């Protein structure tokens, strides 16, 4: 399946089973906003990330009531990604040590504590991969996927089949929000 197909499945699942989370999705990002972000950070945004942001430009209330793309990590839109990118690149400073951060990693989620799932925009074999960039521990590629399409496919599979993601099971709160509950194996 394609990323576009899986995003449509995700939207349908959210609309039917988690209406409050679905309602938090923003309209699609404009190509101008995506291009502006690419220009500001100095990378060419990969096609799958453009597709994600053209699907929806993140969600409202990102860290309170947004879309938890992964347990504890909420979907960022174009502006949110840029703010988080600046927070890691400018404020924390980039020393050139890619063991902790690379300015070519673009956040797609945030946990509100400085940790992100990022899309790797560096040339080479890991181009397009998605993984956790942990503030304390650096890149955690064992918590990742070869591509954004793989992440969304696994998310759809977890939601439709009630499978765990990173030790957490999806559930819907009384308010109609998607949430993740730790489920020890």
PDB file of C-alpha atoms in Angstrom, residues 7-75:
ATOM      1  CA  UNK A   7      -3.221   8.132   5.530  1.00  0.00           C
ATOM      2  CA  UNK A   8      -6.761   7.787   4.174  1.00  0.00           C
ATOM      3  CA  UNK A   9      -7.216   4.638   6.289  1.00  0.00           C
ATOM      4  CA  UNK A  10      -5.883   6.472   9.337  1.00  0.00           C
ATOM      5  CA  UNK A  11      -8.266   9.359   8.767  1.00  0.00           C
ATOM      6  CA  UNK A  12     -11.231   7.017   8.361  1.00  0.00           C
ATOM      7  CA  UNK A  13     -10.285   5.141  11.540  1.00  0.00           C
ATOM      8  CA  UNK A  14      -9.948   8.392  13.514  1.00  0.00           C
ATOM      9  CA  UNK A  15     -13.218   9.795  12.149  1.00  0.00           C
ATOM     10  CA  UNK A  16     -15.145   6.638  13.062  1.00  0.00           C
ATOM     11  CA  UNK A  17     -13.533   5.662  16.360  1.00  0.00           C
ATOM     12  CA  UNK A  18     -11.851   8.769  17.768  1.00  0.00           C
ATOM     13  CA  UNK A  19     -13.916  11.751  16.638  1.00  0.00           C
ATOM     14  CA  UNK A  20     -12.310  14.224  19.042  1.00  0.00           C
ATOM     15  CA  UNK A  21      -8.818  13.337  17.839  1.00  0.00           C
ATOM     16  CA  UNK A  22      -9.997  13.446  14.235  1.00  0.00           C
ATOM     17  CA  UNK A  23     -11.498  16.899  14.795  1.00  0.00           C
ATOM     18  CA  UNK A  24      -8.117  18.157  16.031  1.00  0.00           C
ATOM     19  CA  UNK A  25      -6.498  17.592  12.636  1.00  0.00           C
ATOM     20  CA  UNK A  26      -5.662  20.849  10.873  1.00  0.00           C
ATOM     21  CA  UNK A  27      -6.340  21.494   7.193  1.00  0.00           C
ATOM     22  CA  UNK A  28      -3.551  20.574   4.769  1.00  0.00           C
ATOM     23  CA  UNK A  29      -0.382  22.656   4.774  1.00  0.00           C
ATOM     24  CA  UNK A  30       0.191  24.858   1.765  1.00  0.00           C
ATOM     25  CA  UNK A  31       3.051  24.134  -0.591  1.00  0.00           C
ATOM     26  CA  UNK A  32       4.309  27.661   0.137  1.00  0.00           C
ATOM     27  CA  UNK A  33       4.533  26.878   3.869  1.00  0.00           C
ATOM     28  CA  UNK A  34       6.391  23.621   3.169  1.00  0.00           C
ATOM     29  CA  UNK A  35       8.753  25.329   0.717  1.00  0.00           C
ATOM     30  CA  UNK A  36       9.389  28.139   3.191  1.00  0.00           C
ATOM     31  CA  UNK A  37      10.321  25.622   5.880  1.00  0.00           C
ATOM     32  CA  UNK A  38      12.640  23.821   3.469  1.00  0.00           C
ATOM     33  CA  UNK A  39      14.325  27.109   2.623  1.00  0.00           C
ATOM     34  CA  UNK A  40      14.722  28.104   6.293  1.00  0.00           C
ATOM     35  CA  UNK A  41      16.344  24.831   7.320  1.00  0.00           C
ATOM     36  CA  UNK A  42      18.273  24.291   4.105  1.00  0.00           C
ATOM     37  CA  UNK A  43      16.973  20.869   3.049  1.00  0.00           C
ATOM     38  CA  UNK A  44      14.726  19.545   0.308  1.00  0.00           C
ATOM     39  CA  UNK A  45      11.655  18.160   2.090  1.00  0.00           C
ATOM     40  CA  UNK A  46      11.197  14.533   1.102  1.00  0.00           C
ATOM     41  CA  UNK A  47       8.055  13.621  -0.861  1.00  0.00           C
ATOM     42  CA  UNK A  48       6.540  11.462   1.913  1.00  0.00           C
ATOM     43  CA  UNK A  49       6.856  14.272   4.449  1.00  0.00           C
ATOM     44  CA  UNK A  50       5.223  16.649   1.960  1.00  0.00           C
ATOM     45  CA  UNK A  51       2.417  14.079   1.597  1.00  0.00           C
ATOM     46  CA  UNK A  52       1.971  13.918   5.365  1.00  0.00           C
ATOM     47  CA  UNK A  53       1.726  17.700   5.677  1.00  0.00           C
ATOM     48  CA  UNK A  54      -0.489  17.988   2.597  1.00  0.00           C
ATOM     49  CA  UNK A  55      -2.771  15.406   4.263  1.00  0.00           C
ATOM     50  CA  UNK A  56      -3.036  17.508   7.453  1.00  0.00           C
ATOM     51  CA  UNK A  57      -0.787  20.237   8.813  1.00  0.00           C
ATOM     52  CA  UNK A  58      -0.444  18.578  12.207  1.00  0.00           C
ATOM     53  CA  UNK A  59      -3.130  18.917  14.823  1.00  0.00           C
ATOM     54  CA  UNK A  60      -4.535  21.541  17.170  1.00  0.00           C
ATOM     55  CA  UNK A  61      -3.568  21.318  20.808  1.00  0.00           C
ATOM     56  CA  UNK A  62      -0.584  19.217  19.810  1.00  0.00           C
ATOM     57  CA  UNK A  63       0.631  18.294  23.288  1.00  0.00           C
ATOM     58  CA  UNK A  64      -2.736  18.277  25.012  1.00  0.00           C
ATOM     59  CA  UNK A  65      -5.377  17.112  22.594  1.00  0.00           C
ATOM     60  CA  UNK A  66      -3.569  16.501  19.312  1.00  0.00           C
ATOM     61  CA  UNK A  67      -2.986  13.335  17.341  1.00  0.00           C
ATOM     62  CA  UNK A  68      -0.678  10.951  19.225  1.00  0.00           C
ATOM     63  CA  UNK A  69       1.136   9.507  16.205  1.00  0.00           C
ATOM     64  CA  UNK A  70       3.088   7.312  18.622  1.00  0.00           C
ATOM     65  CA  UNK A  71       2.687   6.819  22.387  1.00  0.00           C
ATOM     66  CA  UNK A  72       3.512  10.168  24.020  1.00  0.00           C
ATOM     67  CA  UNK A  73       4.421  11.807  20.700  1.00  0.00           C
ATOM     68  CA  UNK A  74       2.027  14.225  19.045  1.00  0.00           C
ATOM     69  CA  UNK A  75       1.855  15.083  15.352  1.00  0.00           C
TER      70      UNK A  75
END
